Short mmCIF file of C-alpha atoms in Angstrom, two decimals:
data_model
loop_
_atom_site.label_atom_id
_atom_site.label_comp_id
_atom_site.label_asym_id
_atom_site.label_seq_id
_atom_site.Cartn_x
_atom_site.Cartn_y
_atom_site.Cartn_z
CA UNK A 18 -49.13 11.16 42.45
CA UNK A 19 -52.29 11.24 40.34
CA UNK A 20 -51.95 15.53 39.95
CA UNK A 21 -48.43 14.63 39.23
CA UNK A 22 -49.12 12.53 36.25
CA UNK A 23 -51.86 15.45 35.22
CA UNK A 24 -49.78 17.94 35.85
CA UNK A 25 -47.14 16.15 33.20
CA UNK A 26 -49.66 15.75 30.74
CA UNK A 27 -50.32 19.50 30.67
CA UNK A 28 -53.84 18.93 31.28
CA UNK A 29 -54.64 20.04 35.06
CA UNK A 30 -57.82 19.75 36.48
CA UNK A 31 -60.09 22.98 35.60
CA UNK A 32 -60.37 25.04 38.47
CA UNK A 33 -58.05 22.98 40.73
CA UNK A 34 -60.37 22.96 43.35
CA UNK A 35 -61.81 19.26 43.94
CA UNK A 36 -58.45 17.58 44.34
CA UNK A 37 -60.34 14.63 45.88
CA UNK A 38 -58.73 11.01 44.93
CA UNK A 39 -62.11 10.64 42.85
CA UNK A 40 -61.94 13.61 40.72
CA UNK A 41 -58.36 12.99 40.12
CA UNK A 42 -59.09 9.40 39.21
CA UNK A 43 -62.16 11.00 36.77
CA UNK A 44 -59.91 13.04 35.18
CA UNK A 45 -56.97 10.91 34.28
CA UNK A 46 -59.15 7.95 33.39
CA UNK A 47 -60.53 10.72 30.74
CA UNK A 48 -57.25 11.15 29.06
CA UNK A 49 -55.96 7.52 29.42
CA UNK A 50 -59.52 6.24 28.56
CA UNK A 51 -58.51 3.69 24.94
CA UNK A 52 -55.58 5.10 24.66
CA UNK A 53 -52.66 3.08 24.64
CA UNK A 54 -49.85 4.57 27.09
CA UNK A 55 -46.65 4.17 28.70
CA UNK A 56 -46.21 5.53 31.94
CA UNK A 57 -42.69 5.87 34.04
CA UNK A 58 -42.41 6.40 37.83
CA UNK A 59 -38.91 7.25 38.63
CA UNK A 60 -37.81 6.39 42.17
CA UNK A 61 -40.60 5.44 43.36
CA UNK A 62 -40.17 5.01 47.36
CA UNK A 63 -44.12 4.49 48.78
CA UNK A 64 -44.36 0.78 50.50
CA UNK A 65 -47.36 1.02 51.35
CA UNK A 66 -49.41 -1.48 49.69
CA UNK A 67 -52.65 0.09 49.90
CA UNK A 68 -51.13 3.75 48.23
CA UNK A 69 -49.92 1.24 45.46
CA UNK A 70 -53.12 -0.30 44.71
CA UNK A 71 -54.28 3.61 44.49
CA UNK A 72 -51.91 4.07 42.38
CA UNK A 73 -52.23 1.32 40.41
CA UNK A 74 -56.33 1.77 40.23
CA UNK A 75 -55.99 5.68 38.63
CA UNK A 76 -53.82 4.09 35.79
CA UNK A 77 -56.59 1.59 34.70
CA UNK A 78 -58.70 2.10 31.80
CA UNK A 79 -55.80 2.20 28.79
CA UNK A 80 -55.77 -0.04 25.73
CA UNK A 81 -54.51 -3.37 25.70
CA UNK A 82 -50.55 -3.40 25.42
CA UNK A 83 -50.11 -0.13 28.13
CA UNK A 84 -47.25 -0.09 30.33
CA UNK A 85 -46.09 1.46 34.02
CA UNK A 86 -42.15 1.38 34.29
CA UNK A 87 -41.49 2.26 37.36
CA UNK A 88 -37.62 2.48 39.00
CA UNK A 89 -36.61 2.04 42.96
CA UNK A 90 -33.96 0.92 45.04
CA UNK A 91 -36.82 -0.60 46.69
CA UNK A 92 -37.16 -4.21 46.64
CA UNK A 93 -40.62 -3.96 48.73
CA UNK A 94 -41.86 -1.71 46.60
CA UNK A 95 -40.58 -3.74 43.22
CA UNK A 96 -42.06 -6.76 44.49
CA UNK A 97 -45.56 -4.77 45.16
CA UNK A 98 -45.39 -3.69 41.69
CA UNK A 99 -44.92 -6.48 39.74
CA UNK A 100 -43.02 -9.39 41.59
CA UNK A 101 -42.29 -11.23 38.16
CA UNK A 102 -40.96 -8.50 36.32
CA UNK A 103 -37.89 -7.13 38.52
CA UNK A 104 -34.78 -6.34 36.28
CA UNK A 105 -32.15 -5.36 38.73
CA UNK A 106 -29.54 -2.78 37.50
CA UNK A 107 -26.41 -3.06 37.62
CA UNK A 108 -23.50 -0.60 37.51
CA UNK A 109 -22.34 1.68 34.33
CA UNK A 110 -19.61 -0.33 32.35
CA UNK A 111 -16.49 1.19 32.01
CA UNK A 112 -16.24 2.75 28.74
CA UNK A 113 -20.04 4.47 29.81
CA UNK A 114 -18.72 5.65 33.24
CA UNK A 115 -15.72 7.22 31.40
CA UNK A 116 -18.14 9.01 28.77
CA UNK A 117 -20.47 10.32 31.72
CA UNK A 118 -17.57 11.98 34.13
CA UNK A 119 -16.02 13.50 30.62
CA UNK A 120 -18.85 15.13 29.81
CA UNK A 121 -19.09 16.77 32.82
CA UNK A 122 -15.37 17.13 33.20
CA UNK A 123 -14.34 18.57 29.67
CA UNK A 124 -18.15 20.15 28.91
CA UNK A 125 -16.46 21.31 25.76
CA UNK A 126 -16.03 17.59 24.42
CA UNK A 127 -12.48 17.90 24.30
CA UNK A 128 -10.48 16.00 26.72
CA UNK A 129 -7.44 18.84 26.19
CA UNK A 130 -5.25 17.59 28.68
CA UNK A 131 -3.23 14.19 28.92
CA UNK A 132 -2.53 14.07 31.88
CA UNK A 133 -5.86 15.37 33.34
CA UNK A 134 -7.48 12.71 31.65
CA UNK A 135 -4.79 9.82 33.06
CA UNK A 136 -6.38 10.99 36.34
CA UNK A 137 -9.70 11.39 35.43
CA UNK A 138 -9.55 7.76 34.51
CA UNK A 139 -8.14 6.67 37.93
CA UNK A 140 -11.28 8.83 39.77
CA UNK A 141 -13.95 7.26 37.55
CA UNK A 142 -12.57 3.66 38.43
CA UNK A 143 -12.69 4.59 42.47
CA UNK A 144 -16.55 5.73 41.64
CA UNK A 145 -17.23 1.89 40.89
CA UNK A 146 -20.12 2.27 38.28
CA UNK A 147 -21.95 4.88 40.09
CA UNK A 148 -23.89 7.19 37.72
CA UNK A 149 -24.56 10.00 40.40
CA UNK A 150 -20.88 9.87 41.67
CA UNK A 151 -19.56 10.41 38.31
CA UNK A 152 -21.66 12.97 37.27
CA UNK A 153 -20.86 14.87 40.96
CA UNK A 154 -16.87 14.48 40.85
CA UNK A 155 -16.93 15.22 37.17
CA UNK A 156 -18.48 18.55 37.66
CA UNK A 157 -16.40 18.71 40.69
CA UNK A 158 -13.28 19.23 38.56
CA UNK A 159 -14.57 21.19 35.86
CA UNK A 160 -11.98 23.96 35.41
CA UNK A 161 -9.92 22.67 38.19
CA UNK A 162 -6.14 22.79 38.16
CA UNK A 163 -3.68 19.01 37.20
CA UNK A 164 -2.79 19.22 41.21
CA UNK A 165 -6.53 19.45 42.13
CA UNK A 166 -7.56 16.42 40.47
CA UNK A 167 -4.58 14.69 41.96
CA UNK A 168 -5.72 15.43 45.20
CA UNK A 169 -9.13 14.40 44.62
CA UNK A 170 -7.87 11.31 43.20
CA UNK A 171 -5.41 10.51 46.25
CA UNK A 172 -7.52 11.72 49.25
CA UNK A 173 -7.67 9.29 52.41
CA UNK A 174 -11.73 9.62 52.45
CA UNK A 175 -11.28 7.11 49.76
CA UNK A 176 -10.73 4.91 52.38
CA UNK A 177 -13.89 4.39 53.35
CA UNK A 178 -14.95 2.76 50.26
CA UNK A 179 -15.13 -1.12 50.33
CA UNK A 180 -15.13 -3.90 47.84
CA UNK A 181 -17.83 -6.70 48.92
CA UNK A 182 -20.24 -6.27 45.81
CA UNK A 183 -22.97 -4.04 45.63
CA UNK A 184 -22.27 -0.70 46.82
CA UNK A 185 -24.02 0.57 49.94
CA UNK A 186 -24.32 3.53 51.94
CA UNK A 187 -20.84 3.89 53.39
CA UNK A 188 -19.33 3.42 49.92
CA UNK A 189 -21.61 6.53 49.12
CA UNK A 190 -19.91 8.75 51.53
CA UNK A 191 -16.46 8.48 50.03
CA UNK A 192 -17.56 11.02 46.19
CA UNK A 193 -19.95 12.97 48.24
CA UNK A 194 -17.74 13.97 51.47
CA UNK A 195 -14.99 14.96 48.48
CA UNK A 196 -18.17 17.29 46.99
CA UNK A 197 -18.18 18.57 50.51
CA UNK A 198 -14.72 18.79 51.08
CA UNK A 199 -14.21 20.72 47.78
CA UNK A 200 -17.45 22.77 47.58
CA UNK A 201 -16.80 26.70 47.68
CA UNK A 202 -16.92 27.75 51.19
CA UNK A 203 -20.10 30.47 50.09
CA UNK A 204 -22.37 27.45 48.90
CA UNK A 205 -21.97 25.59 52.05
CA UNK A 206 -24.19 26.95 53.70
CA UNK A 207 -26.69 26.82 51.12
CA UNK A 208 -26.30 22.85 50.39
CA UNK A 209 -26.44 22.36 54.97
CA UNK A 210 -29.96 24.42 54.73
CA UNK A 211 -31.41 21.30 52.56
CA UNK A 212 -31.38 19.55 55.90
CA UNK A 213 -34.33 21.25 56.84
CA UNK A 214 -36.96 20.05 54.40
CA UNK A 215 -38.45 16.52 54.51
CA UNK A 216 -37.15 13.86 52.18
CA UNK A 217 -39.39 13.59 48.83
CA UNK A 218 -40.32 17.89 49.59
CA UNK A 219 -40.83 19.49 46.11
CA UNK A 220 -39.01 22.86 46.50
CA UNK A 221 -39.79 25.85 44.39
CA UNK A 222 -36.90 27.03 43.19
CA UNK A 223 -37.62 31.12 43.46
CA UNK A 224 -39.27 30.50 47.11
CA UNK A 225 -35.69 28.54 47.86
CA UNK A 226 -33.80 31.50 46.90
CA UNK A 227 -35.55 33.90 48.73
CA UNK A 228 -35.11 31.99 51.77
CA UNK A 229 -31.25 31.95 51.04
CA UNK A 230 -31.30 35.88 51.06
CA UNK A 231 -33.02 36.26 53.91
CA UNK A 232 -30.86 33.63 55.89
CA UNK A 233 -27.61 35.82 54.59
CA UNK A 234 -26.24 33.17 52.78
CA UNK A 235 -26.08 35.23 49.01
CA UNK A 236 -22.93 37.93 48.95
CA UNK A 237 -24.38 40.26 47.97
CA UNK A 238 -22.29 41.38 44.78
CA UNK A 239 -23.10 37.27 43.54
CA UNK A 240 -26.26 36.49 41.29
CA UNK A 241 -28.30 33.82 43.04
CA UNK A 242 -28.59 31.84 40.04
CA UNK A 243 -24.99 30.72 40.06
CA UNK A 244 -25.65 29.09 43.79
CA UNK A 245 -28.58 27.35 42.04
CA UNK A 246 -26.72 26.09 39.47
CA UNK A 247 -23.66 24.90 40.50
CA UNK A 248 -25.67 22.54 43.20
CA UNK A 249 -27.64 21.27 40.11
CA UNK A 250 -24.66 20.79 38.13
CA UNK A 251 -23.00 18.91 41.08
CA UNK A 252 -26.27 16.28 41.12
CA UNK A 253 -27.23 17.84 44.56
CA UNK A 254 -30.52 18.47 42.77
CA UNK A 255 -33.15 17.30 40.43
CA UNK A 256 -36.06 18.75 38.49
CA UNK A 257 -39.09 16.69 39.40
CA UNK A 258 -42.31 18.55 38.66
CA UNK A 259 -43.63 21.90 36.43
CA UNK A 260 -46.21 23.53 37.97
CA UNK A 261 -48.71 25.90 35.85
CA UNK A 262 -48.74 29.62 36.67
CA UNK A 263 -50.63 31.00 38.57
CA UNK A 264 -52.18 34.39 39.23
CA UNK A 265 -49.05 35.60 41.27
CA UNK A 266 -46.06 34.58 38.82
CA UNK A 267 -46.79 34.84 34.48
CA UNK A 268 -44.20 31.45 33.92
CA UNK A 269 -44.39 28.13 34.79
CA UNK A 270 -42.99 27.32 37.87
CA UNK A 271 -40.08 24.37 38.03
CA UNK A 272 -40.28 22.17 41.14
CA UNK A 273 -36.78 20.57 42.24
CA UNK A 274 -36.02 18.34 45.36
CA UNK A 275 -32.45 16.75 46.96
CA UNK A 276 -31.21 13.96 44.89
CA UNK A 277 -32.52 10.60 47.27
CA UNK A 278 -29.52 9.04 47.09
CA UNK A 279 -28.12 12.27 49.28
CA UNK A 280 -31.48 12.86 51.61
CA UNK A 281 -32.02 8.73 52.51
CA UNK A 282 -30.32 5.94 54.33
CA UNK A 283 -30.83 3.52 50.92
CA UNK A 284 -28.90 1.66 49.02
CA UNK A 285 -26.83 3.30 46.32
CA UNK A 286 -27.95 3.68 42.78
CA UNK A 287 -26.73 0.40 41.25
CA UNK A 288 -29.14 -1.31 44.15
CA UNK A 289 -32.13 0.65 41.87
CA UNK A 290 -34.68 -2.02 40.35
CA UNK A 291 -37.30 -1.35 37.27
CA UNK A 292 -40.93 -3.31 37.95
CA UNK A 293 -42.88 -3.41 34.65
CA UNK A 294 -46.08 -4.09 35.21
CA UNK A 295 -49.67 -4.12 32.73
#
């Protein structure tokens, strides 16, 4: 976590040999030393209390009135954090979750299309506040024909959704069996072969697509990019981390790993907290 926060800062440690929890502590107490700061640790998922205290102990040395936001759907690790300063978030309101799935949905800002957007409407209420959902399903129907978003809109896997308050994991599956469902056949493959690395793994996005060529999942008259991209645009994805080049590649290197909500057996997104802490 410590060469993480270095790493952000765009000062790494010379050399990168001695990656020791000492010399990283050295080093980022040497930029942080009187400065005031505000650090943010998005999804933050390690419970163990003695990693936390690390954590916590390579952040010290900033001026009077720094901050550490940090977000989870943890409460364990909210509590550890700060157990006075939990704000629990709750889901989009309407008029935001409408905004979020037509961005995605009409890229162009132009909702062109009545009746499309009639539908559209009925999709984002089944999504119940969800950020991720919305953002999936609305890149879902991007370019899609009236009948396709009426089928999205009307499938039975909606079913499976419930209505007792907070959403949990089975009221996840609904929006991301219909990504599934409706997913070209040639990037299913590609999306399965995420089952394979470890939840939290940092994957390197070149290294990733390598390994997709070699498996025989690229046609070969498609650019690989496009598989990228559309499971990025779908949420699938996340950037997490830029890595500094190195003597084997001239440009920075951008580090990416499976959206949690999709690897884990968590809560949803609404169940995510914020801990503030000094």
């Amino acid at each position: 976590m410590g060469q993480d926060i270095i790493s952000q800062l765009g000062k790494p440690i010379s050399g990168h040999k001695d990656t020791s929890l000492e010399s990283i502590s050295n080093h980022l107490r040497a930029i942080i030393n009187e400065k005031r700061f505000l650090v943010v640790l998005d999804d933050l998922w390690e419970e163990n209390p003695l990693e936390l205290a690390k954590l916590r102990t390579l952040l010290e040395g900033g001026k009077t009135g720094s901050k550490i936001l940090v977000t989870t759907r943890s409460q364990k690790v909210a509590r550890l954090m700060n157990d006075n300063g939990d704000i629990k978030l709750g889901v989009l309101p309407s008029n935001d979750c409408w905004e979020l799935f037509r961005a995605q949905a009409f890229p162009r800002g132009t909702v062109d299309d009545g009746d499309k957007e009639s539908i559209g409407r009925e999709i984002v209420e089944k999504c119940k506040g969800v950020p991720l959902a919305l953002a999936s399903l609305g890149f879902l129907v991007q370019g899609r024909k009236t009948s396709q978003w009426e089928a999205i809109r009307d499938s039975d896997i909606w079913a499976d959704d419930g209505d007792d308050g907070p959403l949990k994991d089975k009221e996840m599956l609904p929006w991301l069996k219909l990504s599934y469902h409706y997913m070209p056949h040639y990037l299913r493959p590609c999306f399965a072969y995420f089952a394979v690395f470890p939840k939290g793994c940092h994957i390197e996005k070149n290294n990733l697509i390598q390994q997709w060529i070699a498996l025989g999942f690229i046609q070969p008259e498609d650019s690989v990019e496009t598989y990228f991209d559309e499971l990025l645009g779908m949420s699938f994805l996340q950037e997490v981390a830029e890595m500094s080049p190195n003597v084997s590649c001239c440009f920075p290197t951008i580090l990416f790993e499976m959206t949690h909500l999709i690897m884990s057996e968590s809560t949803g997104v609404n169940g995510k907290e914020a801990s503030r802490t000094n």
